[in-house]
């Protein structure tokens, strides 16, 4: 298995632009999680899905952030419009268990820089 | 909100046992305590999880006291390849949000 796949690995954009991050979970996993990691705030859970349904989006920082999971093998995290403070590494993780408390498999992350 | 605090950094020599403690004062009563390892430019990787007392797998042990307000990850006989950042993950009892610890940067010296 290729593991969790994220694209792009690096993204540099200008303030105000729309950014879309993509994730393909491990086949057969029915939970998907989006995290953000910064030096100041550490690892934060933004949102997670179970069977393609958003379960908890309380970690999404603002309305500028949105996430979708149209099918079991694909999810997107969109930021529109982007701001410099959104610069971070965004991780996607998947799991065969229903919640964040069980073993999660993380992707390599997308490093986002907003100028 | 659960405050999950860990020592910022630790140094150790190869072959030694390393113990990293995470303090979590408002942990939920009914979920696991989980530990992850993260190497530079990679996503976190699951190490071990437990609910109470002691859990051991092929790479680590996890000690959890009865009140569950802390947990200690024990790495036996560390090697240079164990140099990484280690995080605990717990569920907050008030908000039911999952909170990662502040992370402990372990450096293993030859």
Coordinates of C-alpha atoms in Angstrom, one line a residue:
Chain A
X1 CA 0.0 0.0 0.0
X2 CA 1.3 3.5 -0.9
X3 CA 0.1 5.0 2.4
X4 CA -1.7 8.3 2.6
X5 CA -1.0 10.4 -0.4
X6 CA -1.1 14.2 -0.3
X7 CA -0.6 16.8 -3.1
X8 CA 1.0 19.1 -3.6
X9 CA 3.9 18.6 -1.3
X10 CA 4.8 22.3 -1.4
X11 CA 2.6 25.2 -2.3
X12 CA 3.6 28.9 -2.5
X13 CA 0.9 31.4 -3.1
X14 CA 0.1 35.0 -2.7
X15 CA -2.3 36.4 -0.1
X16 CA -5.9 36.4 -1.4
X17 CA -5.5 33.4 -3.7
X18 CA -7.4 30.2 -3.3
X19 CA -5.5 27.1 -2.2
X20 CA -6.7 23.5 -2.5
X21 CA -4.9 20.7 -0.8
X22 CA -5.6 17.1 -1.7
X23 CA -5.6 13.8 0.1
X24 CA -6.0 10.2 -0.9
X25 CA -6.5 8.0 2.2
X26 CA -5.3 4.4 2.6
X27 CA -7.7 2.1 0.8
X28 CA -10.3 0.6 3.1
X29 CA -9.9 3.2 5.8
X30 CA -13.2 4.9 6.6
X31 CA -12.0 7.9 8.7
X32 CA -10.0 10.8 7.4
X33 CA -8.5 13.7 9.4
X34 CA -7.0 17.0 8.5
X35 CA -4.4 18.6 10.7
X36 CA -2.3 21.8 10.7
X37 CA 1.1 22.1 12.2
X38 CA 2.9 25.3 13.1
X39 CA 5.7 26.2 15.5
X40 CA 3.4 28.4 17.5
X41 CA 0.3 26.2 17.8
X42 CA 1.7 22.7 17.3
X43 CA -0.5 20.0 15.8
X44 CA -4.1 20.9 15.6
X45 CA -7.0 18.8 14.4
X46 CA -9.0 20.8 11.9
X47 CA -11.8 18.4 10.8
X48 CA -12.5 14.7 10.5
X49 CA -14.8 12.5 8.4
X50 CA -16.2 9.1 9.0
X51 CA -17.6 7.3 6.0
X52 CA -17.3 10.5 4.0
X53 CA -19.4 12.5 6.5
X54 CA -17.9 15.4 8.4
X55 CA -18.1 14.5 12.1
X56 CA -16.3 17.3 13.8
X57 CA -15.2 20.6 12.2
X58 CA -14.8 22.6 15.3
X59 CA -11.1 22.9 14.7
X60 CA -11.6 24.7 11.4
X61 CA -10.2 28.2 12.2
X62 CA -12.4 30.4 10.0
X63 CA -15.0 30.3 7.3
X64 CA -12.2 30.7 4.9
X65 CA -11.4 27.1 5.4
X66 CA -13.6 24.3 4.0
X67 CA -13.2 20.6 3.5
X68 CA -15.0 18.0 1.4
X69 CA -14.9 14.3 1.0
X70 CA -16.9 13.4 -2.1
X71 CA -15.9 9.7 -2.0
X72 CA -14.0 7.3 0.1
X73 CA -10.8 7.8 -1.8
X74 CA -10.5 11.6 -2.0
X75 CA -10.7 14.7 0.2
X76 CA -9.8 18.3 -0.2
X77 CA -9.1 21.2 2.1
X78 CA -9.6 24.6 0.6
X79 CA -8.6 28.0 1.9
X80 CA -10.2 31.0 0.2
X81 CA -8.9 33.6 0.4
X82 CA -5.6 32.6 1.8
X83 CA -3.6 34.8 4.3
X84 CA 0.0 34.8 5.4
X85 CA -1.0 33.4 8.8
X86 CA -2.3 30.2 7.1
X87 CA 1.3 29.3 6.3
X88 CA 1.8 25.9 7.9
X89 CA 2.3 22.2 7.2
X90 CA -1.1 20.5 6.6
X91 CA -1.3 16.8 7.2
X92 CA -4.0 14.4 6.2
X93 CA -4.4 11.1 8.1
X94 CA -6.6 8.1 7.8
X95 CA -7.8 5.3 10.0
X96 CA -9.8 2.2 10.0
X97 CA -11.3 3.3 13.4
X98 CA -14.1 5.8 13.8
X99 CA -12.3 8.6 15.7
X100 CA -9.0 10.3 16.4
X101 CA -8.3 8.3 19.5
X102 CA -7.2 5.2 17.6
X103 CA -4.2 4.6 15.4
X104 CA -3.9 7.1 12.5
X105 CA -1.7 6.9 9.5
X106 CA -0.4 10.3 8.4
X107 CA 0.6 11.5 5.0
X108 CA 3.8 13.4 4.3
X109 CA 2.1 16.7 4.5
X110 CA 1.8 19.8 2.3
X111 CA 3.9 22.8 3.2
X112 CA 1.9 25.9 2.5
X113 CA 3.5 29.3 2.3
X114 CA 1.3 32.3 1.8
X115 CA 3.2 35.5 0.8
Chain B
X1 CA -9.4 22.5 27.8
X2 CA -6.9 19.7 28.4
X3 CA -3.4 21.1 28.7
X4 CA -1.0 18.4 27.5
X5 CA 2.5 19.5 28.4
X6 CA 5.7 17.7 27.7
X7 CA 9.4 18.5 28.3
X8 CA 10.6 20.5 25.4
X9 CA 13.7 18.4 24.8
X10 CA 15.8 15.6 26.1
X11 CA 19.2 14.2 25.3
X12 CA 20.3 10.6 25.7
X13 CA 23.1 8.3 24.7
X14 CA 22.7 5.2 22.6
X15 CA 21.7 2.1 24.5
X16 CA 20.1 4.1 27.4
X17 CA 16.4 3.9 28.4
X18 CA 14.5 7.1 27.8
X19 CA 11.3 8.1 29.6
X20 CA 9.1 10.9 28.3
X21 CA 6.2 12.1 30.4
X22 CA 3.1 13.9 29.2
X23 CA 0.8 15.7 31.7
X24 CA -2.9 15.9 30.8
X25 CA -5.0 17.2 33.6
X26 CA -8.5 17.2 32.0
X27 CA -8.4 14.0 30.1
X28 CA -11.6 12.2 29.1
X29 CA -12.3 9.1 31.1
X30 CA -13.1 6.7 28.3
X31 CA -10.5 7.1 25.5
X32 CA -7.0 6.0 24.8
X33 CA -3.8 7.9 25.4
X34 CA -1.8 7.7 22.2
X35 CA 1.9 8.5 21.4
X36 CA 3.3 9.4 18.0
X37 CA 6.9 9.9 16.7
X38 CA 7.7 12.5 14.1
X39 CA 10.8 12.8 12.0
X40 CA 11.7 16.0 10.1
X41 CA 9.6 16.6 7.0
X42 CA 7.4 13.6 7.7
X43 CA 4.0 13.1 9.3
X44 CA 3.7 11.6 12.8
X45 CA 3.9 7.9 13.1
X46 CA 1.9 5.9 15.7
X47 CA 4.0 4.3 18.4
X48 CA 1.7 3.0 21.1
X49 CA -1.5 3.6 22.9
X50 CA -3.1 2.5 26.2
X51 CA -6.0 3.1 28.5
X52 CA -4.5 2.4 31.9
X53 CA -1.6 0.7 33.8
X54 CA 1.0 -0.6 31.4
X55 CA 1.1 -1.5 27.7
X56 CA 4.1 -2.9 25.9
X57 CA 4.8 -3.5 22.2
X58 CA 7.9 -4.3 20.2
X59 CA 9.2 -0.7 20.3
X60 CA 8.0 0.9 23.5
X61 CA 6.2 0.7 26.8
X62 CA 3.5 3.1 28.1
X63 CA 2.9 3.6 31.7
X64 CA -0.4 5.2 32.9
X65 CA -1.2 5.9 36.6
X66 CA -4.7 5.2 38.0
X67 CA -5.8 8.9 37.7
X68 CA -4.7 9.0 34.1
X69 CA -3.5 12.6 34.5
X70 CA -0.1 11.7 33.0
X71 CA 1.5 9.1 30.9
X72 CA 5.1 8.0 30.4
X73 CA 6.5 6.7 27.1
X74 CA 9.5 4.5 27.7
X75 CA 11.9 3.7 24.9
X76 CA 14.3 0.9 25.8
X77 CA 17.9 1.0 24.6
X78 CA 17.6 4.0 22.2
X79 CA 19.6 4.3 19.0
X80 CA 20.5 7.2 16.8
X81 CA 17.5 6.5 14.7
X82 CA 15.2 7.3 17.6
X83 CA 16.1 11.0 17.3
X84 CA 12.8 12.6 16.7
X85 CA 9.9 14.6 18.2
X86 CA 7.5 12.6 20.4
X87 CA 3.9 13.6 20.9
X88 CA 1.1 12.4 23.2
X89 CA -2.5 12.7 22.1
X90 CA -5.5 12.7 24.4
X91 CA -9.2 13.6 24.4
X92 CA -10.3 16.6 26.6
X93 CA -13.0 15.7 29.1
X94 CA -14.9 19.0 28.7
X95 CA -14.9 19.6 25.0
X96 CA -14.2 16.1 23.7
X97 CA -11.6 17.6 21.4
X98 CA -8.4 15.7 20.7
X99 CA -5.3 17.6 21.8
X100 CA -1.7 16.8 20.8
X101 CA 0.9 17.5 23.4
X102 CA 3.5 20.2 23.0
X103 CA 6.1 17.6 21.8
X104 CA 9.4 16.4 23.2
X105 CA 12.5 16.7 20.9
X106 CA 14.7 13.7 21.7
X107 CA 18.3 13.7 20.6
X108 CA 20.2 10.5 20.9
X109 CA 24.0 10.9 21.0
X110 CA 26.6 8.4 20.0

